[in-house]
mmCIF file of C-alpha atoms and ligand atoms in Angstrom:
data_model
loop_
_atom_site.group_PDB
_atom_site.id
_atom_site.type_symbol
_atom_site.label_atom_id
_atom_site.label_comp_id
_atom_site.label_asym_id
_atom_site.label_seq_id
_atom_site.Cartn_x
_atom_site.Cartn_y
_atom_site.Cartn_z
ATOM 1 C CA MET V 1 -150.243 37.568 -207.759
ATOM 2 C CA LEU V 2 -153.244 35.228 -207.576
ATOM 3 C CA LEU V 3 -155.892 37.823 -206.725
ATOM 4 C CA GLU V 4 -154.805 40.980 -208.523
ATOM 5 C CA ASN V 5 -157.839 43.153 -209.420
ATOM 6 C CA LYS V 6 -160.178 41.005 -207.326
ATOM 7 C CA LYS V 7 -162.548 42.684 -204.873
ATOM 8 C CA ILE V 8 -163.515 40.299 -202.070
ATOM 9 C CA ILE V 9 -165.681 40.765 -198.971
ATOM 10 C CA ILE V 10 -164.891 38.683 -195.887
ATOM 11 C CA PHE V 11 -167.546 37.841 -193.258
ATOM 12 C CA GLY V 12 -166.591 36.432 -189.836
ATOM 13 C CA LEU V 13 -163.418 38.138 -188.659
ATOM 14 C CA ALA V 14 -163.805 38.391 -184.852
ATOM 15 C CA ASN V 15 -160.137 38.839 -183.879
ATOM 16 C CA LYS V 16 -156.567 38.128 -184.967
ATOM 17 C CA TYR V 17 -157.008 34.391 -184.262
ATOM 18 C CA SER V 18 -160.032 34.036 -186.574
ATOM 19 C CA ILE V 19 -159.664 31.813 -189.622
ATOM 20 C CA ALA V 20 -161.011 34.856 -191.495
ATOM 21 C CA ALA V 21 -157.891 36.786 -190.383
ATOM 22 C CA GLY V 22 -155.640 34.125 -191.943
ATOM 23 C CA ILE V 23 -157.733 34.333 -195.101
ATOM 24 C CA ALA V 24 -157.547 38.145 -195.160
ATOM 25 C CA ARG V 25 -153.764 38.173 -194.791
ATOM 26 C CA SER V 26 -153.219 35.614 -197.534
ATOM 27 C CA MET V 27 -155.684 37.250 -199.927
ATOM 28 C CA SER V 28 -154.164 40.681 -199.298
ATOM 29 C CA LYS V 29 -150.671 39.291 -199.969
ATOM 30 C CA GLN V 30 -152.009 37.979 -203.280
ATOM 31 C CA GLY V 31 -153.182 41.439 -204.313
ATOM 32 C CA ALA V 32 -156.896 41.311 -203.426
ATOM 33 C CA LYS V 33 -158.798 44.444 -202.457
ATOM 34 C CA LEU V 34 -160.741 43.571 -199.317
ATOM 35 C CA ALA V 35 -163.877 44.647 -197.484
ATOM 36 C CA PHE V 36 -164.942 43.271 -194.096
ATOM 37 C CA ALA V 37 -168.342 42.588 -192.566
ATOM 38 C CA TYR V 38 -168.474 42.335 -188.765
ATOM 39 C CA GLN V 39 -171.256 41.042 -186.528
ATOM 40 C CA ASN V 40 -171.467 43.998 -184.154
ATOM 41 C CA GLU V 41 -169.656 47.147 -182.959
ATOM 42 C CA ARG V 42 -167.873 45.268 -180.147
ATOM 43 C CA LEU V 43 -165.765 43.458 -182.752
ATOM 44 C CA LEU V 44 -164.659 46.635 -184.572
ATOM 45 C CA LYS V 45 -161.652 47.267 -182.319
ATOM 46 C CA ASN V 46 -160.253 43.810 -183.120
ATOM 47 C CA LEU V 47 -161.032 44.119 -186.814
ATOM 48 C CA ARG V 48 -159.472 47.581 -187.397
ATOM 49 C CA PRO V 49 -155.770 46.606 -187.032
ATOM 50 C CA ILE V 50 -156.156 43.683 -189.447
ATOM 51 C CA ALA V 51 -158.152 45.757 -191.945
ATOM 52 C CA ASP V 52 -155.383 48.407 -191.730
ATOM 53 C CA GLU V 53 -152.746 45.735 -192.362
ATOM 54 C CA CYS V 54 -154.712 44.756 -195.492
ATOM 55 C CA ASN V 55 -155.088 48.436 -196.558
ATOM 56 C CA SER V 56 -158.872 48.118 -196.311
ATOM 57 C CA ASP V 57 -161.152 50.873 -195.109
ATOM 58 C CA ILE V 58 -164.446 49.199 -196.009
ATOM 59 C CA LEU V 59 -165.869 47.930 -192.715
ATOM 60 C CA ILE V 60 -169.552 47.058 -192.706
ATOM 61 C CA GLU V 61 -171.819 45.834 -189.932
ATOM 62 C CA CYS V 62 -173.826 42.701 -190.697
ATOM 63 C CA ASP V 63 -175.664 40.366 -188.354
ATOM 64 C CA VAL V 64 -176.621 37.422 -190.570
ATOM 65 C CA SER V 65 -179.561 36.481 -188.331
ATOM 66 C CA SER V 66 -181.418 39.516 -189.758
ATOM 67 C CA ASP V 67 -182.607 39.952 -193.371
ATOM 68 C CA GLU V 68 -182.686 43.700 -192.814
ATOM 69 C CA SER V 69 -179.077 43.768 -191.605
ATOM 70 C CA ILE V 70 -177.967 41.766 -194.689
ATOM 71 C CA GLU V 71 -179.850 44.157 -196.995
ATOM 72 C CA ASN V 72 -178.290 47.216 -195.321
ATOM 73 C CA ALA V 73 -174.830 45.651 -195.503
ATOM 74 C CA PHE V 74 -175.011 45.165 -199.284
ATOM 75 C CA ASN V 75 -176.474 48.673 -199.730
ATOM 76 C CA ASN V 76 -173.453 50.026 -197.861
ATOM 77 C CA LEU V 77 -170.956 47.816 -199.696
ATOM 78 C CA THR V 78 -172.211 48.794 -203.140
ATOM 79 C CA LYS V 79 -171.762 52.487 -202.266
ATOM 80 C CA GLU V 80 -168.021 51.641 -202.290
ATOM 81 C CA TRP V 81 -167.929 48.924 -204.957
ATOM 82 C CA ASN V 82 -170.391 48.800 -207.905
ATOM 83 C CA THR V 83 -169.558 45.149 -208.394
ATOM 84 C CA PHE V 84 -167.182 42.642 -206.789
ATOM 85 C CA ASP V 85 -165.529 39.251 -207.347
ATOM 86 C CA GLY V 86 -165.697 37.214 -204.187
ATOM 87 C CA LEU V 87 -167.324 36.554 -200.820
ATOM 88 C CA VAL V 88 -165.931 34.570 -197.898
ATOM 89 C CA HIS V 89 -168.388 33.181 -195.322
ATOM 90 C CA SER V 90 -166.494 32.291 -192.135
ATOM 91 C CA ILE V 91 -169.424 32.188 -189.719
ATOM 92 C CA GLY V 92 -170.739 29.451 -187.463
ATOM 93 C CA TYR V 93 -172.776 29.466 -184.293
ATOM 94 C CA ALA V 94 -174.861 27.259 -182.029
ATOM 95 C CA PRO V 95 -175.986 28.106 -178.486
ATOM 96 C CA ALA V 96 -173.281 26.978 -176.040
ATOM 97 C CA ASP V 97 -175.589 24.447 -174.309
ATOM 98 C CA GLN V 98 -175.835 22.491 -177.599
ATOM 99 C CA LEU V 99 -172.080 21.832 -177.742
ATOM 100 C CA GLU V 100 -171.566 19.966 -174.507
ATOM 101 C CA GLY V 101 -172.947 16.554 -173.595
ATOM 102 C CA ASN V 102 -174.715 13.627 -175.224
ATOM 103 C CA PHE V 103 -176.215 14.652 -178.608
ATOM 104 C CA VAL V 104 -179.705 13.243 -178.159
ATOM 105 C CA ASP V 105 -179.989 14.561 -174.603
ATOM 106 C CA VAL V 106 -178.806 18.149 -175.190
ATOM 107 C CA THR V 107 -180.201 18.973 -178.637
ATOM 108 C CA ASN V 108 -183.430 20.976 -178.706
ATOM 109 C CA ARG V 109 -185.623 22.631 -181.363
ATOM 110 C CA GLU V 110 -184.385 26.170 -180.673
ATOM 111 C CA GLY V 111 -180.702 25.141 -180.679
ATOM 112 C CA PHE V 112 -181.191 23.162 -183.898
ATOM 113 C CA LYS V 113 -182.936 26.111 -185.552
ATOM 114 C CA ILE V 114 -180.293 28.670 -184.554
ATOM 115 C CA ALA V 115 -177.371 26.430 -185.555
ATOM 116 C CA HIS V 116 -178.829 25.824 -189.019
ATOM 117 C CA ASP V 117 -179.926 29.455 -189.487
ATOM 118 C CA ILE V 118 -176.584 31.067 -188.597
ATOM 119 C CA SER V 119 -174.235 28.330 -189.839
ATOM 120 C CA SER V 120 -175.925 27.236 -193.090
ATOM 121 C CA TYR V 121 -178.859 29.392 -194.222
ATOM 122 C CA SER V 122 -176.754 32.555 -193.859
ATOM 123 C CA PHE V 123 -174.515 31.334 -196.712
ATOM 124 C CA THR V 124 -177.565 31.070 -199.010
ATOM 125 C CA ALA V 125 -178.791 34.471 -197.812
ATOM 126 C CA LEU V 126 -175.432 36.145 -198.518
ATOM 127 C CA ALA V 127 -175.172 34.490 -201.952
ATOM 128 C CA LYS V 128 -178.690 35.689 -202.777
ATOM 129 C CA ALA V 129 -177.922 39.271 -201.685
ATOM 130 C CA ALA V 130 -174.540 39.317 -203.467
ATOM 131 C CA LYS V 131 -175.732 37.787 -206.767
ATOM 132 C CA PRO V 132 -176.774 41.039 -208.545
ATOM 133 C CA PHE V 133 -173.352 42.573 -207.847
ATOM 134 C CA LEU V 134 -171.052 39.631 -208.609
ATOM 135 C CA ASN V 135 -168.877 39.846 -211.729
ATOM 136 C CA GLU V 136 -168.318 36.885 -214.055
ATOM 137 C CA ASN V 137 -165.579 34.579 -212.681
ATOM 138 C CA SER V 138 -166.523 35.371 -209.090
ATOM 139 C CA ALA V 139 -166.051 32.885 -206.275
ATOM 140 C CA LEU V 140 -167.862 32.211 -203.009
ATOM 141 C CA LEU V 141 -166.208 30.314 -200.183
ATOM 142 C CA THR V 142 -167.334 28.924 -196.826
ATOM 143 C CA LEU V 143 -165.671 27.115 -193.917
ATOM 144 C CA THR V 144 -166.812 23.683 -192.788
ATOM 145 C CA TYR V 145 -165.610 20.928 -190.447
ATOM 146 C CA LEU V 146 -165.246 17.125 -190.451
ATOM 147 C CA GLY V 147 -168.169 16.927 -187.998
ATOM 148 C CA ALA V 148 -170.384 17.229 -191.110
ATOM 149 C CA MET V 149 -169.265 13.737 -192.203
ATOM 150 C CA GLN V 150 -168.270 11.877 -189.059
ATOM 151 C CA THR V 151 -169.339 11.926 -185.425
ATOM 152 C CA MET V 152 -167.216 13.132 -182.563
ATOM 153 C CA PRO V 153 -167.911 14.172 -178.965
ATOM 154 C CA ASN V 154 -169.683 17.504 -178.344
ATOM 155 C CA TYR V 155 -169.813 18.880 -181.907
ATOM 156 C CA ASN V 156 -173.428 17.656 -181.871
ATOM 157 C CA VAL V 157 -175.952 19.794 -183.790
ATOM 158 C CA MET V 158 -173.113 21.788 -185.405
ATOM 159 C CA GLY V 159 -172.301 18.570 -187.309
ATOM 160 C CA LEU V 160 -175.812 18.570 -188.776
ATOM 161 C CA ALA V 161 -175.534 22.275 -189.607
ATOM 162 C CA LYS V 162 -172.178 21.700 -191.350
ATOM 163 C CA ALA V 163 -173.678 18.784 -193.337
ATOM 164 C CA SER V 164 -176.349 21.254 -194.460
ATOM 165 C CA LEU V 165 -173.687 23.864 -195.270
ATOM 166 C CA GLU V 166 -171.819 21.361 -197.463
ATOM 167 C CA ALA V 167 -175.010 20.501 -199.383
ATOM 168 C CA ASN V 168 -175.644 24.251 -199.568
ATOM 169 C CA THR V 169 -172.225 24.643 -201.231
ATOM 170 C CA ARG V 170 -173.186 22.103 -203.913
ATOM 171 C CA PHE V 171 -176.649 23.553 -204.543
ATOM 172 C CA LEU V 172 -175.274 27.110 -204.740
ATOM 173 C CA ALA V 173 -172.588 25.883 -207.151
ATOM 174 C CA ALA V 174 -175.285 24.351 -209.382
ATOM 175 C CA SER V 175 -177.450 27.452 -209.070
ATOM 176 C CA LEU V 176 -174.773 30.038 -209.877
ATOM 177 C CA GLY V 177 -172.801 28.047 -212.465
ATOM 178 C CA ASP V 178 -174.559 29.738 -215.370
ATOM 179 C CA LYS V 179 -173.200 33.114 -214.214
ATOM 180 C CA ASN V 180 -169.759 31.475 -214.054
ATOM 181 C CA ILE V 181 -169.741 31.950 -210.287
ATOM 182 C CA ARG V 182 -167.956 29.182 -208.405
ATOM 183 C CA VAL V 183 -168.876 28.061 -204.876
ATOM 184 C CA ASN V 184 -166.556 25.996 -202.683
ATOM 185 C CA ALA V 185 -165.880 25.072 -199.062
ATOM 186 C CA ILE V 186 -162.742 24.428 -197.057
ATOM 187 C CA SER V 187 -162.968 21.792 -194.354
ATOM 188 C CA ALA V 188 -160.362 23.000 -191.876
ATOM 189 C CA GLY V 189 -158.696 20.983 -189.130
ATOM 190 C CA PRO V 190 -159.158 22.224 -185.541
ATOM 191 C CA ILE V 191 -157.607 25.655 -184.839
ATOM 192 C CA LYS V 192 -157.658 27.513 -181.505
ATOM 193 C CA THR V 193 -159.906 30.479 -182.368
ATOM 194 C CA LEU V 194 -162.531 32.384 -180.362
ATOM 195 C CA ALA V 195 -165.239 29.901 -181.456
ATOM 196 C CA ALA V 196 -163.017 27.032 -180.291
ATOM 197 C CA SER V 197 -161.951 28.618 -177.011
ATOM 198 C CA GLY V 198 -165.280 27.929 -175.306
ATOM 199 C CA VAL V 199 -165.147 24.266 -176.267
ATOM 200 C CA LYS V 200 -164.491 21.745 -173.485
ATOM 201 C CA ASN V 201 -161.268 19.716 -173.874
ATOM 202 C CA PHE V 202 -160.294 21.504 -177.100
ATOM 203 C CA ARG V 203 -156.576 21.115 -176.333
ATOM 204 C CA LYS V 204 -157.003 17.342 -176.092
ATOM 205 C CA MET V 205 -158.634 17.414 -179.531
ATOM 206 C CA LEU V 206 -155.624 19.270 -180.957
ATOM 207 C CA THR V 207 -153.310 16.610 -179.475
ATOM 208 C CA GLN V 208 -155.405 13.753 -180.919
ATOM 209 C CA HIS V 209 -155.410 15.501 -184.280
ATOM 210 C CA SER V 210 -151.619 15.754 -184.361
ATOM 211 C CA LYS V 211 -151.317 12.071 -183.416
ATOM 212 C CA ARG V 212 -153.519 10.801 -186.255
ATOM 213 C CA ALA V 213 -152.824 13.296 -189.055
ATOM 214 C CA PRO V 214 -150.296 12.121 -191.670
ATOM 215 C CA LEU V 215 -148.411 15.408 -191.276
ATOM 216 C CA GLY V 216 -148.225 14.862 -187.513
ATOM 217 C CA ARG V 217 -149.489 18.327 -186.610
ATOM 218 C CA THR V 218 -152.432 20.711 -186.733
ATOM 219 C CA VAL V 219 -152.932 23.399 -189.397
ATOM 220 C CA THR V 220 -152.717 27.194 -189.101
ATOM 221 C CA ALA V 221 -155.202 29.850 -190.165
ATOM 222 C CA GLU V 222 -152.526 30.973 -192.631
ATOM 223 C CA GLU V 223 -152.555 27.553 -194.329
ATOM 224 C CA VAL V 224 -156.348 27.718 -194.574
ATOM 225 C CA GLY V 225 -155.935 31.268 -195.930
ATOM 226 C CA ASN V 226 -153.563 30.127 -198.662
ATOM 227 C CA ALA V 227 -156.026 27.467 -199.851
ATOM 228 C CA ALA V 228 -158.805 30.085 -199.702
ATOM 229 C CA ALA V 229 -156.799 32.479 -201.879
ATOM 230 C CA PHE V 230 -156.291 29.704 -204.439
ATOM 231 C CA LEU V 231 -159.960 28.665 -204.481
ATOM 232 C CA CYS V 232 -161.092 32.280 -205.015
ATOM 233 C CA SER V 233 -158.537 32.843 -207.777
ATOM 234 C CA ASP V 234 -158.797 32.118 -211.494
ATOM 235 C CA TYR V 235 -156.258 29.302 -210.943
ATOM 236 C CA ALA V 236 -159.221 27.352 -209.515
ATOM 237 C CA SER V 237 -161.450 28.169 -212.521
ATOM 238 C CA GLY V 238 -162.356 24.487 -212.983
ATOM 239 C CA ILE V 239 -163.306 23.845 -209.356
ATOM 240 C CA THR V 240 -166.835 24.348 -208.022
ATOM 241 C CA GLY V 241 -169.098 22.648 -205.474
ATOM 242 C CA GLU V 242 -166.078 21.020 -203.810
ATOM 243 C CA ILE V 243 -165.129 20.493 -200.189
ATOM 244 C CA THR V 244 -161.335 20.892 -199.927
ATOM 245 C CA TYR V 245 -159.764 19.499 -196.746
ATOM 246 C CA VAL V 246 -157.025 21.600 -195.161
ATOM 247 C CA ASP V 247 -156.402 19.364 -192.158
ATOM 248 C CA ALA V 248 -152.861 17.933 -192.434
ATOM 249 C CA GLY V 249 -154.532 14.799 -193.870
ATOM 250 C CA PHE V 250 -156.469 13.869 -190.711
ATOM 251 C CA ASN V 251 -159.655 12.917 -192.592
ATOM 252 C CA ILE V 252 -157.953 10.271 -194.756
ATOM 253 C CA SER V 253 -156.342 8.469 -191.844
ATOM 254 C CA ALA V 254 -158.091 5.726 -189.854
ATOM 255 C CA MET V 255 -154.959 4.895 -187.835
ATOM 256 C CA PRO V 256 -151.530 6.492 -187.687
ATOM 257 C CA LEU V 257 -148.392 4.521 -188.626
ATOM 258 C CA HIS V 258 -146.733 5.015 -185.242
ATOM 259 C CA GLU V 259 -149.590 3.168 -183.488
ATOM 260 C CA ILE V 260 -148.574 -0.213 -184.989
ATOM 261 C CA GLU V 261 -144.821 0.223 -185.280
ATOM 262 C CA GLU V 262 -142.839 -1.557 -182.555
HETATM 263 P P1 LIG R 301 -164.281 32.879 -184.913
HETATM 264 O O1 LIG R 301 -164.990 32.920 -183.597
HETATM 265 O O2 LIG R 301 -163.058 33.674 -185.041
HETATM 266 O O3 LIG R 301 -165.283 33.227 -186.089
HETATM 267 C C1 LIG R 301 -166.666 32.963 -186.038
HETATM 268 C C2 LIG R 301 -167.348 34.201 -186.585
HETATM 269 O O4 LIG R 301 -168.743 34.001 -186.717
HETATM 270 C C3 LIG R 301 -167.151 35.432 -185.690
HETATM 271 O O5 LIG R 301 -166.496 36.438 -186.410
HETATM 272 C C4 LIG R 301 -168.566 35.832 -185.342
HETATM 273 O O6 LIG R 301 -168.716 37.227 -185.254
HETATM 274 C C5 LIG R 301 -169.322 35.266 -186.536
HETATM 275 N N1 LIG R 301 -170.756 35.179 -186.282
HETATM 276 C C6 LIG R 301 -171.430 34.392 -185.412
HETATM 277 N N2 LIG R 301 -172.737 34.669 -185.426
HETATM 278 C C7 LIG R 301 -172.910 35.680 -186.337
HETATM 279 C C8 LIG R 301 -174.034 36.434 -186.790
HETATM 280 N N3 LIG R 301 -175.276 36.228 -186.302
HETATM 281 N N4 LIG R 301 -173.827 37.389 -187.739
HETATM 282 C C9 LIG R 301 -172.584 37.607 -188.226
HETATM 283 N N5 LIG R 301 -171.483 36.938 -187.839
HETATM 284 C C10 LIG R 301 -171.649 35.986 -186.897
HETATM 285 O O7 LIG R 301 -163.975 31.308 -185.139
HETATM 286 P P2 LIG R 301 -163.376 30.538 -186.413
HETATM 287 O O8 LIG R 301 -162.887 29.250 -185.868
HETATM 288 O O9 LIG R 301 -162.482 31.402 -187.195
HETATM 289 O O10 LIG R 301 -164.711 30.197 -187.247
HETATM 290 C C11 LIG R 301 -164.898 30.582 -188.598
HETATM 291 C C12 LIG R 301 -165.529 29.439 -189.386
HETATM 292 O O11 LIG R 301 -164.590 28.363 -189.464
HETATM 293 C C13 LIG R 301 -166.788 28.854 -188.760
HETATM 294 O O12 LIG R 301 -167.708 28.532 -189.779
HETATM 295 C C14 LIG R 301 -166.272 27.574 -188.116
HETATM 296 O O13 LIG R 301 -167.304 26.624 -187.999
HETATM 297 C C15 LIG R 301 -165.251 27.157 -189.145
HETATM 298 N N6 LIG R 301 -164.266 26.170 -188.700
HETATM 299 C C16 LIG R 301 -163.532 26.384 -187.575
HETATM 300 C C17 LIG R 301 -162.595 25.433 -187.172
HETATM 301 C C18 LIG R 301 -161.782 25.617 -185.906
HETATM 302 O O14 LIG R 301 -161.292 24.628 -185.356
HETATM 303 N N7 LIG R 301 -161.584 26.830 -185.421
HETATM 304 C C19 LIG R 301 -162.397 24.275 -187.946
HETATM 305 C C20 LIG R 301 -163.168 24.095 -189.102
HETATM 306 C C21 LIG R 301 -164.100 25.051 -189.470
HETATM 307 O O1 LIG R 302 -167.253 25.023 -185.973
HETATM 308 C C1 LIG R 302 -166.553 25.155 -184.993
HETATM 309 C C2 LIG R 302 -166.947 26.084 -183.878
HETATM 310 C C3 LIG R 302 -168.418 25.995 -183.679
HETATM 311 C C4 LIG R 302 -169.021 26.785 -182.554
HETATM 312 C C5 LIG R 302 -168.395 27.049 -181.352
HETATM 313 C C6 LIG R 302 -169.079 27.742 -180.357
HETATM 314 C C7 LIG R 302 -168.467 28.027 -179.015
HETATM 315 C C8 LIG R 302 -169.136 29.184 -178.314
HETATM 316 C C9 LIG R 302 -170.317 27.187 -182.736
HETATM 317 N N1 LIG R 302 -170.997 27.845 -181.782
HETATM 318 C C10 LIG R 302 -170.407 28.139 -180.615
HETATM 319 N N2 LIG R 302 -171.152 28.770 -179.670
HETATM 320 C C11 LIG R 302 -170.623 29.231 -178.524
HETATM 321 O O2 LIG R 302 -171.354 29.761 -177.657
HETATM 322 N N3 LIG R 302 -165.393 24.411 -184.942
HETATM 323 C C12 LIG R 302 -165.102 23.496 -186.008
HETATM 324 C C13 LIG R 302 -164.486 24.425 -183.779
HETATM 325 C C14 LIG R 302 -164.907 23.307 -182.895
HETATM 326 O O3 LIG R 302 -165.961 23.447 -182.058
HETATM 327 C C15 LIG R 302 -166.147 22.223 -181.429
HETATM 328 C C16 LIG R 302 -165.183 21.309 -181.877
HETATM 329 C C17 LIG R 302 -164.383 21.999 -182.824
HETATM 330 C C18 LIG R 302 -163.252 21.425 -183.610
HETATM 331 C C19 LIG R 302 -167.104 21.857 -180.494
HETATM 332 C C20 LIG R 302 -167.083 20.559 -179.996
HETATM 333 C C21 LIG R 302 -166.147 19.651 -180.430
HETATM 334 C C22 LIG R 302 -165.188 20.010 -181.373
#
């Protein structure tokens, strides 16, 4: 098993559709011992069944917008685990009004600040808080999206925040390399999760994705989870600071074959 004897904490599991749930299932299958951090009490009822499935009873509250909440979370975690081997950051947020309409018209200072704080800075903050407790050969992982690299309708300021998160991944990798801690990101294709469910025309985006992607389909949270398990395992010991695309090849395709075939 890829993750035998690895203790990993997962941030960002809101419900069974979360990418974090796919990651938890795959990591658990590969022998990892898991802990979960949830944003607030309301999410506990959704988290419990999945934590049970993964034989985890370490459930910790953490709102990443608060330094105090992050500090408390790691105090609570280290009551259970003296040290650990991995951290998954599967968190992103911008105010809803930032994600609909023309970028330059809808983006404002407060929306920009919140998007970057919750979606990028929080990864630095968690790495900083985790650092004293991370074993050698640990791995950190975050989730990003193609909107960091290319424009598309409505993703707007989240694209800027994801660009920051990807640079964050590289700077953390450089910063933590001397402790032999690796830091990577997965750029996932669109998946119908809670964060996606509020997005206008999301189903049309899934259809467009399937049409252009070389594999002719979208990806599942389980497929993202399998790549996550690999990247956090010692099989990926030579990989750090990388953005790995798990998107059925969408990002490498400018035009699908079937568009020009008679
Ligand atoms: P999700 O809604 O299931 O997960 C988002 C999580 O962020 C939730 O668990 C929520 O509680 C957490 N969160 C938001 N604000 C927080 C805060 N202040 N403190 C703590 N937690 C907070 O949706 P998801 O699609 O699984 O998103 C997970 C990650 O994957 C995000 O970074 C998202 O940008 C990224 N991603 C999603 C897709 C997609 O199409 N669904 C594609 C690529 C990347
Ligand atoms: O990163 C994301 C989700 C980002 C997200 C979604 C919401 C909806 C509800 C961040 N904040 C919020 N805030 C809310 O209030 N994805 C990659 C999924 C996603 O979101 C999009 C997409 C895709 C893909 C938004 C517009 C266009 C495409």
